[in-house]
Amino acid sequence: MADATGEGDAVPVDGIAVTAIGVAVIRAREDARPDRLYSDPLARAFVDAARAGFPPERWARLEALAGQFYEGRTVGVRLVDHSVQDALDHGIRQFVLLGAGLDTRAFRMGLPPDTVVFELDLPETFAFKEPVLERAGAVPSCTRRVIPADLRAGWRHALLDNGFRPEIPTQWVDEGTLGNPTEDWKRRLVEDLTALSAVGSRFGVGRFAVDAESPQYREYRNLTAGDKGAGGERAGEKRAGGASTSGPWGGPDAPGRPTDEVELWLRDIGWDTRFRGWNAMTAGLGRDVAQDDPGVGTVFATRR
Ligand SMILES: C[S@@+](CC[C@H](N)C(=O)[O-])C[C@H]1O[C@@H](n2cnc3c(N)ncnc32)[C@H](O)[C@@H]1O
């Protein structure tokens, strides 16, 4: 348990939960900009607490890597904020964050009090996150339910046991945790969330590709594996030998081929889909993140 100064925080210094710290570094950097795309003051609290628990050399590498992913990811955060706001405007009041990490939308977006946000992530993520929030005196504007669970098994019951209501529409938020949802257990996860989705529920799937052998992805794997050369791999990443459809910290990093199979499959299992290109979504944000490939973007799915 952390004390009042944060000494003793259970900082995850390796394993996939480290990726959440990388995203917090990115959000803290965005928050500090005068031209910020969103405000996230709590990101700084996570970064400061995490840095205190990291060996300095590993921290420097994590910050450097976050810098390499910064542009695409921070714009991606803004796009998800927009989709959450749009869902609210259309009456959705139930949100499930798949691999919530150190996400702070329940605190920073002014979500209405009748909204429920379920945060699903591994126990080690919340062992770090909750004490930091408590010390910061953070109070959510809505109902927030924390669900320590592994997305590969058991999460569905944990969600239902914590008050999830399958009879009302839900927005499922995946921000780079799942990667290509047609891969092995992720397919089961999407089928399970489909079964829990009332008509009008929403889900978004990023369509982009990364070069898994690029230097930053090698470094990403090294950091999450604790430099042991193996392990650390859970959702949202694919190891050497091919391209994944997801970057570990989200955002498109390289041109990719459209994964039409995802869209076709979602339609088959009960969703209407609509594709929006990354360039169209990011135009007007004032950031230099344009992609050459028009197939990069998001498949927006609505349960029928
Ligand atoms: C790239 S981070 C994104 C975090 C968050 N969505 C954000 O944007 O800040 C991916 C998150 O997925 C979580 N994750 C990965 N595999 C998981 C699994 N099998 N079960 C639960 N959470 C998982 C990690 O712990 C991490 O917090």
Coordinates of C-alpha atoms and ligand atoms in Angstrom, one line a residue:
M1 CA 0.0 0.0 0.0
A2 CA 1.4 3.4 -0.9
D3 CA 1.9 6.0 1.8
A4 CA 1.0 9.7 1.6
T5 CA 4.1 10.6 -0.3
G6 CA 3.7 7.8 -2.8
E7 CA 6.7 5.9 -1.6
G8 CA 5.9 2.2 -1.9
D9 CA 3.6 2.5 -4.9
A10 CA 3.2 -0.8 -6.7
V11 CA 4.6 0.6 -9.9
P12 CA 4.6 -2.0 -12.7
V13 CA 8.1 -1.7 -14.2
D14 CA 7.7 -4.5 -16.7
G15 CA 4.9 -6.5 -18.2
I16 CA 2.1 -5.2 -20.4
A17 CA 0.8 -2.8 -17.7
V18 CA 3.9 -0.7 -18.4
T19 CA 2.2 0.4 -21.7
A20 CA -0.4 2.3 -19.6
I21 CA 2.4 4.3 -18.1
G22 CA 3.7 5.1 -21.6
V23 CA 0.3 6.5 -22.5
A24 CA 0.1 8.5 -19.3
V25 CA 3.5 10.1 -20.3
I26 CA 2.0 11.0 -23.6
R27 CA -1.2 12.5 -22.1
A28 CA 0.9 14.5 -19.5
R29 CA 2.9 15.9 -22.3
E30 CA -0.3 16.9 -24.2
D31 CA -1.8 18.4 -21.0
A32 CA 1.3 20.7 -20.7
R33 CA 0.8 22.3 -24.1
P34 CA -0.9 25.6 -24.5
D35 CA -2.5 24.2 -27.7
R36 CA -3.6 21.0 -26.0
L37 CA -6.1 18.7 -27.6
Y38 CA -7.5 17.7 -24.2
S39 CA -6.9 18.4 -20.6
D40 CA -5.7 15.6 -18.3
P41 CA -4.1 16.9 -15.1
L42 CA -4.1 13.5 -13.4
A43 CA -1.7 12.1 -16.1
R44 CA 1.1 14.1 -14.4
A45 CA 0.3 12.4 -11.0
F46 CA 0.6 9.0 -12.6
V47 CA 3.9 9.9 -14.3
D48 CA 5.4 11.4 -11.2
A49 CA 4.5 8.3 -9.1
A50 CA 5.7 5.9 -11.8
R51 CA 9.0 7.7 -12.3
A52 CA 9.7 7.4 -8.5
G53 CA 9.4 3.6 -8.8
F54 CA 11.4 3.1 -12.0
P55 CA 15.1 2.4 -12.3
P56 CA 16.3 5.7 -13.9
E57 CA 17.7 4.0 -17.0
R58 CA 14.5 2.2 -17.8
W59 CA 12.5 5.4 -17.2
A60 CA 14.6 7.3 -19.7
R61 CA 13.9 4.6 -22.3
L62 CA 10.2 4.6 -21.5
E63 CA 10.0 8.4 -22.0
A64 CA 12.0 8.2 -25.2
L65 CA 9.7 5.5 -26.6
A66 CA 6.6 7.5 -25.5
G67 CA 8.1 10.4 -27.5
Q68 CA 8.3 8.3 -30.6
F69 CA 4.6 7.3 -30.3
Y70 CA 3.4 10.7 -29.1
E71 CA 2.0 12.3 -32.2
G72 CA -0.3 9.5 -33.4
R73 CA -1.3 8.4 -29.9
T74 CA -2.3 11.8 -28.5
V75 CA -4.5 12.5 -31.5
G76 CA -6.0 9.1 -31.0
V77 CA -6.9 10.0 -27.4
R78 CA -8.7 13.1 -28.7
L79 CA -10.6 11.0 -31.3
V80 CA -11.8 8.6 -28.6
D81 CA -12.9 11.6 -26.4
H82 CA -14.9 12.7 -29.3
S83 CA -16.5 9.3 -29.8
V84 CA -17.4 9.2 -26.1
Q85 CA -19.0 12.6 -26.3
D86 CA -20.9 11.6 -29.4
A87 CA -22.2 8.5 -27.6
L88 CA -23.3 10.6 -24.7
D89 CA -25.1 13.0 -27.1
H90 CA -26.9 10.0 -28.4
G91 CA -28.1 8.9 -25.0
I92 CA -25.5 6.2 -24.1
R93 CA -24.8 6.1 -20.4
Q94 CA -22.8 2.9 -20.1
F95 CA -19.1 2.7 -21.1
V96 CA -16.7 -0.2 -20.8
L97 CA -13.0 0.6 -21.2
L98 CA -11.2 -2.6 -22.4
G99 CA -7.7 -2.3 -21.0
A100 CA -8.5 1.0 -19.3
G101 CA -4.9 1.5 -18.1
L102 CA -4.5 4.9 -16.4
D103 CA -7.4 6.3 -18.4
T104 CA -9.0 9.3 -16.6
R105 CA -12.1 10.0 -18.7
A106 CA -14.4 9.3 -15.7
F107 CA -12.7 12.3 -14.0
R108 CA -11.8 14.7 -16.7
M109 CA -14.6 14.7 -19.2
G110 CA -17.4 15.9 -17.0
L111 CA -19.5 12.8 -17.7
P112 CA -23.0 13.2 -16.4
P113 CA -23.8 11.6 -13.0
D114 CA -26.2 9.0 -14.5
T115 CA -23.2 7.6 -16.5
V116 CA -21.4 4.4 -15.5
V117 CA -17.8 3.8 -16.6
F118 CA -16.5 0.3 -16.1
E119 CA -12.7 0.1 -16.2
L120 CA -11.3 -3.3 -17.1
D121 CA -7.6 -4.1 -16.7
L122 CA -5.1 -6.3 -15.0
P123 CA -4.9 -6.3 -11.2
E124 CA -1.4 -4.8 -11.3
T125 CA -2.6 -1.8 -13.2
F126 CA -5.2 -0.9 -10.5
A127 CA -2.7 -1.7 -7.7
F128 CA -0.8 1.2 -9.0
K129 CA -3.6 3.4 -10.2
E130 CA -6.0 3.5 -7.3
P131 CA -3.6 4.8 -4.6
V132 CA -2.4 7.6 -7.0
L133 CA -6.0 8.7 -7.6
E134 CA -6.7 8.6 -3.9
R135 CA -3.7 10.7 -3.0
A136 CA -4.7 13.2 -5.7
G137 CA -8.2 13.5 -4.2
A138 CA -9.6 12.6 -7.6
V139 CA -13.4 12.4 -7.7
P140 CA -15.2 11.0 -10.8
S141 CA -18.2 13.0 -12.1
C142 CA -20.0 9.8 -12.8
T143 CA -20.2 6.3 -11.4
R144 CA -16.8 4.5 -11.9
R145 CA -16.4 0.8 -11.4
V146 CA -13.0 -0.7 -11.3
I147 CA -12.8 -4.4 -12.5
P148 CA -9.4 -6.1 -12.2
A149 CA -9.7 -8.9 -14.7
D150 CA -7.9 -10.6 -17.5
L151 CA -9.5 -9.9 -20.9
R152 CA -8.6 -13.4 -22.0
A153 CA -10.9 -15.0 -19.5
G154 CA -13.4 -14.3 -16.7
W155 CA -14.0 -10.7 -17.5
R156 CA -17.6 -11.2 -18.6
H157 CA -18.8 -12.5 -15.2
A158 CA -16.8 -9.9 -13.4
L159 CA -18.5 -7.2 -15.4
L160 CA -22.0 -8.6 -14.8
D161 CA -21.3 -9.1 -11.1
N162 CA -20.3 -5.4 -10.8
G163 CA -23.6 -4.0 -12.1
F164 CA -23.2 -4.0 -15.9
R165 CA -26.6 -3.9 -17.6
P166 CA -26.7 -5.8 -20.9
E167 CA -30.2 -4.5 -21.6
I168 CA -29.1 -0.9 -22.2
P169 CA -26.8 0.4 -24.9
T170 CA -23.0 0.4 -24.2
Q171 CA -20.0 2.0 -25.7
W172 CA -17.1 -0.4 -25.7
V173 CA -13.8 1.5 -25.8
D174 CA -10.7 -0.2 -27.1
E175 CA -7.7 2.1 -27.4
G176 CA -5.0 -0.2 -28.8
T177 CA -5.4 -3.0 -26.4
L178 CA -7.0 -5.5 -28.7
G179 CA -5.2 -5.1 -32.0
N180 CA -6.7 -7.2 -34.7
P181 CA -9.9 -8.6 -33.1
T182 CA -10.1 -11.6 -35.4
E183 CA -7.0 -13.1 -33.7
D184 CA -7.6 -16.1 -31.5
W185 CA -8.9 -15.1 -28.0
K186 CA -9.8 -11.5 -29.1
R187 CA -12.4 -13.0 -31.5
R188 CA -14.0 -14.7 -28.5
L189 CA -13.9 -11.4 -26.5
V190 CA -15.6 -9.5 -29.3
E191 CA -18.2 -12.3 -29.6
D192 CA -18.8 -12.1 -25.8
L193 CA -19.1 -8.3 -25.8
T194 CA -21.5 -8.6 -28.8
A195 CA -23.7 -10.9 -26.7
L196 CA -23.7 -8.3 -24.0
S197 CA -24.6 -5.4 -26.3
A198 CA -28.1 -4.1 -26.5
V199 CA -29.3 -2.6 -29.8
G200 CA -27.6 0.8 -30.3
S201 CA -24.4 -0.2 -28.6
R202 CA -21.2 1.0 -30.1
F203 CA -17.7 -0.3 -30.7
G204 CA -14.8 1.0 -32.7
V205 CA -11.9 -1.0 -34.3
G206 CA -8.8 0.7 -35.5
R207 CA -7.7 -0.3 -39.0
F208 CA -4.0 0.3 -39.3
A209 CA -0.7 -1.7 -39.5
V210 CA 2.6 -1.4 -37.9
D211 CA 6.0 -2.8 -38.7
A212 CA 6.6 -5.2 -35.8
E213 CA 10.3 -5.3 -36.6
S214 CA 10.9 -1.5 -36.5
P215 CA 13.3 -0.3 -33.8
Q216 CA 10.5 1.3 -31.7
Y217 CA 8.5 -2.0 -31.6
R218 CA 11.6 -4.0 -30.6
E219 CA 12.2 -1.5 -27.8
Y220 CA 8.6 -1.7 -26.8
R221 CA 8.8 -5.5 -26.5
N222 CA 12.1 -5.3 -24.6
L223 CA 10.6 -2.8 -22.1
T224 CA 7.4 -4.8 -21.5
A225 CA 9.4 -8.0 -21.2
G226 CA 11.7 -6.5 -18.6
D227 CA 14.6 -6.9 -21.0
K228 CA 14.4 -10.7 -20.3
G229 CA 14.0 -11.3 -24.0
A230 CA 10.5 -12.9 -23.7
G231 CA 7.2 -12.5 -22.0
G232 CA 5.3 -9.3 -21.4
E233 CA 3.0 -10.1 -24.2
R234 CA -0.7 -9.9 -23.7
A235 CA -3.3 -8.1 -25.6
G236 CA -2.6 -5.7 -28.4
E237 CA 0.8 -6.8 -29.5
K238 CA 2.2 -9.4 -31.9
R239 CA 5.7 -10.5 -31.6
A240 CA 8.4 -10.8 -34.3
G241 CA 7.6 -12.2 -37.6
G242 CA 4.9 -10.0 -39.0
A243 CA 2.8 -6.9 -38.8
S244 CA 0.1 -6.4 -36.2
T245 CA -2.9 -4.3 -36.9
S246 CA -2.4 -2.3 -33.7
G247 CA 0.3 -0.2 -32.2
P248 CA 0.9 -0.8 -28.6
W249 CA 0.1 2.8 -27.7
G250 CA -2.4 3.1 -30.5
G251 CA -2.4 5.4 -33.5
P252 CA -1.3 4.5 -36.9
D253 CA 2.5 4.3 -37.3
A254 CA 2.8 3.0 -40.7
P255 CA 0.6 2.5 -43.8
G256 CA -1.5 -0.6 -43.6
R257 CA -3.7 -2.7 -45.8
P258 CA -7.4 -2.4 -45.1
T259 CA -8.5 -5.4 -43.0
D260 CA -11.9 -5.7 -44.6
E261 CA -12.3 -9.1 -43.0
V262 CA -12.9 -7.3 -39.6
E263 CA -15.7 -5.2 -41.0
L264 CA -17.3 -8.2 -42.8
W265 CA -17.0 -10.3 -39.6
L266 CA -18.5 -7.6 -37.4
R267 CA -21.4 -7.3 -39.8
D268 CA -21.9 -11.0 -39.7
I269 CA -22.2 -11.1 -36.0
G270 CA -24.7 -8.3 -35.6
W271 CA -23.1 -4.9 -36.1
D272 CA -23.7 -2.3 -38.7
T273 CA -20.4 -0.7 -39.7
R274 CA -19.0 2.5 -41.1
F275 CA -15.4 3.3 -41.9
R276 CA -13.9 6.7 -41.4
G277 CA -10.4 7.5 -42.6
W278 CA -7.7 8.7 -40.2
N279 CA -7.0 11.8 -42.3
A280 CA -10.7 12.9 -42.4
M281 CA -10.9 12.4 -38.6
T282 CA -7.7 14.3 -37.8
A283 CA -8.1 17.1 -40.3
G284 CA -8.5 20.4 -38.5
L285 CA -6.7 19.3 -35.3
G286 CA -3.6 21.2 -36.3
R287 CA -1.3 18.2 -35.9
D288 CA 0.9 16.8 -38.6
V289 CA -0.3 13.2 -38.5
A290 CA -1.6 12.6 -42.1
Q291 CA -1.2 9.1 -43.5
D292 CA -0.5 8.1 -47.1
D293 CA -2.8 5.1 -47.0
P294 CA -6.5 5.9 -47.2
G295 CA -7.2 2.5 -45.7
V296 CA -6.0 3.7 -42.3
G297 CA -8.8 4.7 -40.0
T298 CA -11.5 3.3 -37.7
V299 CA -14.4 0.9 -38.3
F300 CA -17.3 2.3 -36.3
A301 CA -19.8 -0.5 -35.4
T302 CA -23.3 0.0 -34.1
R303 CA -25.3 -3.0 -32.7
R304 CA -28.4 -3.7 -34.7
Ligands
LIG1 C1 -1.7 0.6 -24.4 S1 -2.4 0.5 -22.8 C2 -3.8 1.5 -23.0 C3 -4.3 2.0 -21.7 C4 -5.5 3.0 -21.8 N1 -6.5 2.5 -22.7 C5 -5.0 4.3 -22.2 O1 -5.2 4.7 -23.3 O2 -4.3 4.9 -21.4 C6 -3.0 -1.2 -22.8 C7 -3.7 -1.6 -21.6 O3 -4.3 -2.9 -21.8 C8 -4.1 -3.7 -20.6 N2 -4.1 -5.1 -21.0 C9 -3.3 -5.8 -21.9 N3 -3.6 -7.1 -21.9 C10 -4.6 -7.2 -21.0 C11 -5.4 -8.4 -20.6 N4 -5.2 -9.6 -21.1 N5 -6.4 -8.2 -19.7 C12 -6.6 -7.0 -19.2 N6 -5.9 -5.9 -19.5 C13 -4.9 -6.0 -20.4 C14 -2.7 -3.3 -20.1 O4 -2.5 -3.6 -18.7 C15 -2.7 -1.8 -20.4 O5 -3.2 -1.0 -19.3

